[in-house]
Amino acid sequence: MSISGLSYSPWSPIFWLLASVVVMIMAYFFRRRGQKKYKKDTEQTKIFLCGEEVPEAKQRHIRAHNVYWGFFETMKEYYDANIKAHTGIINDYIIWFLVLIAISAIILFIVGIV
Amino acid sequence: MTQGIPFNVPFLAVAALIGIAFYIIVSQRNLIKLVMGLSILASGVNLFLITLGYREGGVAPIYTHAPAGIMVLPVPQALTLTSIVIAVACLALMLSMVVHIYRHTGSTDSEKSRIMKG
Amino acid sequence: MMSKIVRTMASFLILFVLIYGLYIIMHGHSTPGGGFQGGAVVASGVALLIVAFGSHSIHRSLLERRLSILISIGLLIFIGLAFGGMAKTFFYNFLVGSPIFGHIPPSGPNPGEMSSGGVIPIMDIGVGLNVAGGLSAILLVMALATTVMEVEE
Amino acid sequence: MVVASLAFVEFLVIILARDIYLNGLHIYTLGASSPDLTIPENYIVPVRIILEVDSMSIFMAIISATVSLAAAIYSLSFMKGETGQNRFYTLLLLLVAGMFGMVLTGDLFNLFVFLEIASIAGAALTAFRTKFADTAEGGLKYIVISTVAALMVLFAIGIFYAQYNLINIGALAHVMQYTMLDKIALVLLAIAFMMKLASVPLHMWCPDTYSVAPASITIMLVVASYACLYALFRTCFTLYGVSPDMVTVGWIVITLGMLTMFVGVTMAVFQTDIKRLMAYHCISQTGYMLLGIGVGLAVLNRPEALNTYGIAAMDGGIFHIINNALYKGLLFLTAGALFYRTGTRDLNRMGGLAHKMKWTTIFYIIGALSISGIPPFNGFASKLLIYESVYRFNPILAIVAMITSILTLASFTKAFYSAFMGAELPEYQEVKEVPKSMIAGMAILAAGIIFFSLFPGLVVERLAHPATEALINQGAYISGIMGGGG
Amino acid sequence: MRKIAIAVSLSIFIGFLIATAFLIHPFGYPPSEMDDYIIENTQSETGANNAVTAVIFDYRGFDTLGEATILFTAVTGVVMLFRAKKKREK
């Protein structure tokens, strides 16, 4: 059984925990080697954009609607059909219920005969 | 099977009632009519339960002043009583929600009053 | 608010409706009826009053908060009796054979007795309170809510 | 007081669970002169209502108790300032009672009654914030769906009663002959429960309802839908058992599970409302459970296949239930925390909240990593069990399950980026961390996740595997009622 | 499209309901193991003459508890839903 496999395989969470601890320690060492001169709230922390004016926070943030734009554009037909099916009308929910009952009853009926 | 009512007419009535109820539920866009359809559906199922317990020529299962003879089954009557009260409770809650929907959107049409989709 | 004839008749009929409802609740263990049916009859009396006098004048004397206390009392009676049989099992009918309501009627058809049925008559009363209070509260609140809306528009 | 009573319930459940794992199935006959007297003396069938608790039931009861405890603690400050709080907590406790009744009972009609309690309480709670326009719509959808499903369940109960004059699950399974009528009843029961647990294509009420309910209620509704999942398992495994059509039923469940996974997750990626996004994820995670259990159902008649991968698949599916209840609950609570502070559920209007709400961010990261199946977390453990076993059954199914997992990660990255990352937006300058009790509610679930992540083998062996055994072992359930040989 | 779906699935569904009506036991002659026990032993076990009440409150008392709870839930829910309105009134 693969239950016991969970505790000994490379997928074991203890192993992964150790690995992440090692990675954290390494990250800490790299961080310690960084610049000491860095100070908060000075010119150093400002965003540098090739000398251009930095836009406001509102414009800088990419809104959720635009994330994965390409994915939705590629799958446009699938999404159009799907959103059309999600009408949000209660009556349609019951229609789906009836359709599913009809389909599965017929499947069981046919299997029972054959 | 031979004497009495032929062809299980009460069960056919149950089928007709449930069919009508589902037709109302899926085709009527008015939310009040939808709730009425659900009420008819509940009545159909209750009728089904109560017809299950009938015995030919039976009397009510109460011994007080009972005439001699067989009695009909008591359990379906109890189940029907329970399910009637449940249907009433659902009906009250549904109607109050419809009232709220009408207050907020000014319509009881299930297509016009919907806000969420997709 | 209906006409004067309706109001007079309603205030006269409500007595009979309530008495009939109480009769059905009390005799649930020996004749057709019981807590649910009797409670529904009592609630229909309240519905009659609401139709005749309008929900606002009823609301002055019948607050739904008091009705919810009624419901809770009924439910507590019911659950308390169910816990009463806890020495053997939950819902055990512990009063059968005892002095109160404990009389066991002769088997077969008989004229029926008040003092039989164990916990069943008391449970009937509890459930009767619950149903009467519950259905009246639902009717009253919904009547109030809908009339308020009509006034606003 | 609510929290105290729920903590007490949790305590009782854990005691009962320990007892059940030591001594096996428990029976309690209500109203008989002794709790063990399931069948009256000198008689052949059970008459009274019987509570029957086995490992599967207590597994679901543990989930319900834990999640409702977290929800109640969370509600303490989440609901502060709303009117009608005492009624809110009354309904919350009634919802808990409905779920417990559903999972602990051994009687079909009683199951129906408690299903209705849970539905009515859930619908009323969904519409709790009456000042918003969409809450009543969500509540109406929930209660209409529940009523139709429950009435179909009642119709199926009527069919059983007409044939065998019994409504006890164990006794029915004992005399089940699998006639034509039983097939119709099976379809009605299975599809009705599928509607309640939001499987595609009956899922459309789910995002509407889950997104408008208060966050602490949403997680209770999730668990209530898992109680319906439990009812589906009871129907398929215990009631119908090894009847010849179970392969077909298993394939129907697998097909619906695949559809549920894929449609749920693809729709989730598209959403911009954070709670709708999570509700669609809830649908897609239900697909994993259906897949795991469906594989078990399809190979139920073939012992060698059942032993090699069927049991593992079912373990995975059942383990996924408790994992999902925990991390989905945590994610919904973080969404509620965002709503509490920003007043919106729209991801388009959020941003940069990680600067202000550190604890919420940490909990969100834990939940999101866990739901996406990133290795050290518990979501990965149950998904791995499902992948491994389903791959042996049919590779295509496992591949679709993995694609679903990837898309899950994608959509949570999207939600994380747009809600927490980015610059501090000017309109959220005033936003603070949420109050302590909300953090405590989230911390309970997060602690559960971390515990399950560290010891998945232990949890599977102690919790999920006995539940699977209890489901498969139909004879034990029947002999609990009918006594002796079964 | 929707109308075709309604017509087809509804007719199949009603077809199965009618099949149920024909397959079920003939009206008036149900099987009755459980109910015979209740009818015979109502008076001696519960002391009530009314078998229906005995079933409701004794044999299946837990259902009735659930049912009373449902009514309580519905009342609580309805009163809760209409609470804000009344507050504004005062």
PDB file of N, CA, C and O in Angstrom, chain D residues 51 95 139 142 211 248 262 265 280 285 302 306 317 348 386 405-406 459 481:
ATOM      1  N   LEU D  51     -29.294   5.185  15.987  1.00  0.00           N
ATOM      2  CA  LEU D  51     -28.093   5.918  15.623  1.00  0.00           C
ATOM      3  C   LEU D  51     -26.984   4.903  15.438  1.00  0.00           C
ATOM      4  O   LEU D  51     -26.790   4.039  16.284  1.00  0.00           O
ATOM      5  N   LEU D  95     -27.225  24.646  12.605  1.00  0.00           N
ATOM      6  CA  LEU D  95     -26.535  24.093  11.423  1.00  0.00           C
ATOM      7  C   LEU D  95     -25.582  22.981  11.845  1.00  0.00           C
ATOM      8  O   LEU D  95     -25.526  21.914  11.205  1.00  0.00           O
ATOM      9  N   GLY D 139     -29.357  33.023  -0.826  1.00  0.00           N
ATOM     10  CA  GLY D 139     -30.121  32.184   0.084  1.00  0.00           C
ATOM     11  C   GLY D 139     -31.259  31.489  -0.615  1.00  0.00           C
ATOM     12  O   GLY D 139     -31.516  30.297  -0.394  1.00  0.00           O
ATOM     13  N   TYR D 142     -29.965  28.611  -2.629  1.00  0.00           N
ATOM     14  CA  TYR D 142     -29.586  27.479  -1.791  1.00  0.00           C
ATOM     15  C   TYR D 142     -30.814  26.719  -1.332  1.00  0.00           C
ATOM     16  O   TYR D 142     -30.865  25.488  -1.407  1.00  0.00           O
ATOM     17  N   SER D 211     -20.442  32.888  -2.156  1.00  0.00           N
ATOM     18  CA  SER D 211     -19.789  34.187  -2.194  1.00  0.00           C
ATOM     19  C   SER D 211     -20.545  35.218  -1.369  1.00  0.00           C
ATOM     20  O   SER D 211     -19.942  36.153  -0.877  1.00  0.00           O
ATOM     21  N   THR D 248     -20.929   0.661 -13.191  1.00  0.00           N
ATOM     22  CA  THR D 248     -21.529   1.767 -13.936  1.00  0.00           C
ATOM     23  C   THR D 248     -21.654   3.006 -13.059  1.00  0.00           C
ATOM     24  O   THR D 248     -21.307   4.112 -13.476  1.00  0.00           O
ATOM     25  N   PHE D 262     -12.442  19.777 -13.677  1.00  0.00           N
ATOM     26  CA  PHE D 262     -11.911  20.599 -14.767  1.00  0.00           C
ATOM     27  C   PHE D 262     -12.719  21.877 -14.922  1.00  0.00           C
ATOM     28  O   PHE D 262     -12.174  22.986 -14.960  1.00  0.00           O
ATOM     29  N   VAL D 265     -12.173  24.316 -11.972  1.00  0.00           N
ATOM     30  CA  VAL D 265     -10.921  25.068 -11.883  1.00  0.00           C
ATOM     31  C   VAL D 265     -10.796  26.061 -13.026  1.00  0.00           C
ATOM     32  O   VAL D 265     -10.309  27.176 -12.841  1.00  0.00           O
ATOM     33  N   TYR D 280     -15.484  28.308  -6.603  1.00  0.00           N
ATOM     34  CA  TYR D 280     -15.237  27.416  -7.746  1.00  0.00           C
ATOM     35  C   TYR D 280     -14.144  26.412  -7.424  1.00  0.00           C
ATOM     36  O   TYR D 280     -14.180  25.268  -7.876  1.00  0.00           O
ATOM     37  N   GLN D 285     -12.259  20.919  -5.976  1.00  0.00           N
ATOM     38  CA  GLN D 285     -11.664  19.978  -5.019  1.00  0.00           C
ATOM     39  C   GLN D 285     -12.622  18.831  -4.725  1.00  0.00           C
ATOM     40  O   GLN D 285     -12.193  17.707  -4.461  1.00  0.00           O
ATOM     41  N   ARG D 302     -14.042  -6.238  -7.676  1.00  0.00           N
ATOM     42  CA  ARG D 302     -12.840  -6.986  -8.070  1.00  0.00           C
ATOM     43  C   ARG D 302     -11.841  -6.902  -6.913  1.00  0.00           C
ATOM     44  O   ARG D 302     -11.108  -5.927  -6.774  1.00  0.00           O
ATOM     45  N   LEU D 306      -9.103  -3.982  -5.987  1.00  0.00           N
ATOM     46  CA  LEU D 306      -9.432  -3.180  -4.815  1.00  0.00           C
ATOM     47  C   LEU D 306      -8.262  -3.123  -3.855  1.00  0.00           C
ATOM     48  O   LEU D 306      -7.923  -2.071  -3.314  1.00  0.00           O
ATOM     49  N   GLY D 317      -9.163   9.891  -1.369  1.00  0.00           N
ATOM     50  CA  GLY D 317     -10.371  10.705  -1.475  1.00  0.00           C
ATOM     51  C   GLY D 317     -10.880  11.128  -0.114  1.00  0.00           C
ATOM     52  O   GLY D 317     -11.251  12.281   0.099  1.00  0.00           O
ATOM     53  N   ASN D 348     -10.358  43.252  -8.377  1.00  0.00           N
ATOM     54  CA  ASN D 348      -9.891  44.368  -9.188  1.00  0.00           C
ATOM     55  C   ASN D 348      -9.620  45.604  -8.347  1.00  0.00           C
ATOM     56  O   ASN D 348      -8.863  46.475  -8.756  1.00  0.00           O
ATOM     57  N   ILE D 386      -4.100   9.995  -4.499  1.00  0.00           N
ATOM     58  CA  ILE D 386      -5.071   9.875  -5.587  1.00  0.00           C
ATOM     59  C   ILE D 386      -4.357   9.652  -6.919  1.00  0.00           C
ATOM     60  O   ILE D 386      -4.719   8.773  -7.690  1.00  0.00           O
ATOM     61  N   SER D 405      -4.562  20.521 -10.803  1.00  0.00           N
ATOM     62  CA  SER D 405      -3.751  21.023  -9.704  1.00  0.00           C
ATOM     63  C   SER D 405      -2.917  22.222 -10.137  1.00  0.00           C
ATOM     64  O   SER D 405      -2.804  23.214  -9.409  1.00  0.00           O
ATOM     65  N   ILE D 406      -2.380  22.133 -11.352  1.00  0.00           N
ATOM     66  CA  ILE D 406      -1.560  23.249 -11.847  1.00  0.00           C
ATOM     67  C   ILE D 406      -2.412  24.502 -11.996  1.00  0.00           C
ATOM     68  O   ILE D 406      -2.029  25.604 -11.590  1.00  0.00           O
ATOM     69  N   VAL D 459      -2.004  10.269   9.974  1.00  0.00           N
ATOM     70  CA  VAL D 459      -3.414  10.640   9.826  1.00  0.00           C
ATOM     71  C   VAL D 459      -4.130   9.649   8.922  1.00  0.00           C
ATOM     72  O   VAL D 459      -5.252   9.227   9.199  1.00  0.00           O
ATOM     73  N   ILE D 481     -26.900  -3.737  12.896  1.00  0.00           N
ATOM     74  CA  ILE D 481     -28.346  -3.582  13.061  1.00  0.00           C
ATOM     75  C   ILE D 481     -29.000  -4.943  13.260  1.00  0.00           C
ATOM     76  O   ILE D 481     -29.739  -5.169  14.209  1.00  0.00           O
TER      77      ILE D 481
END
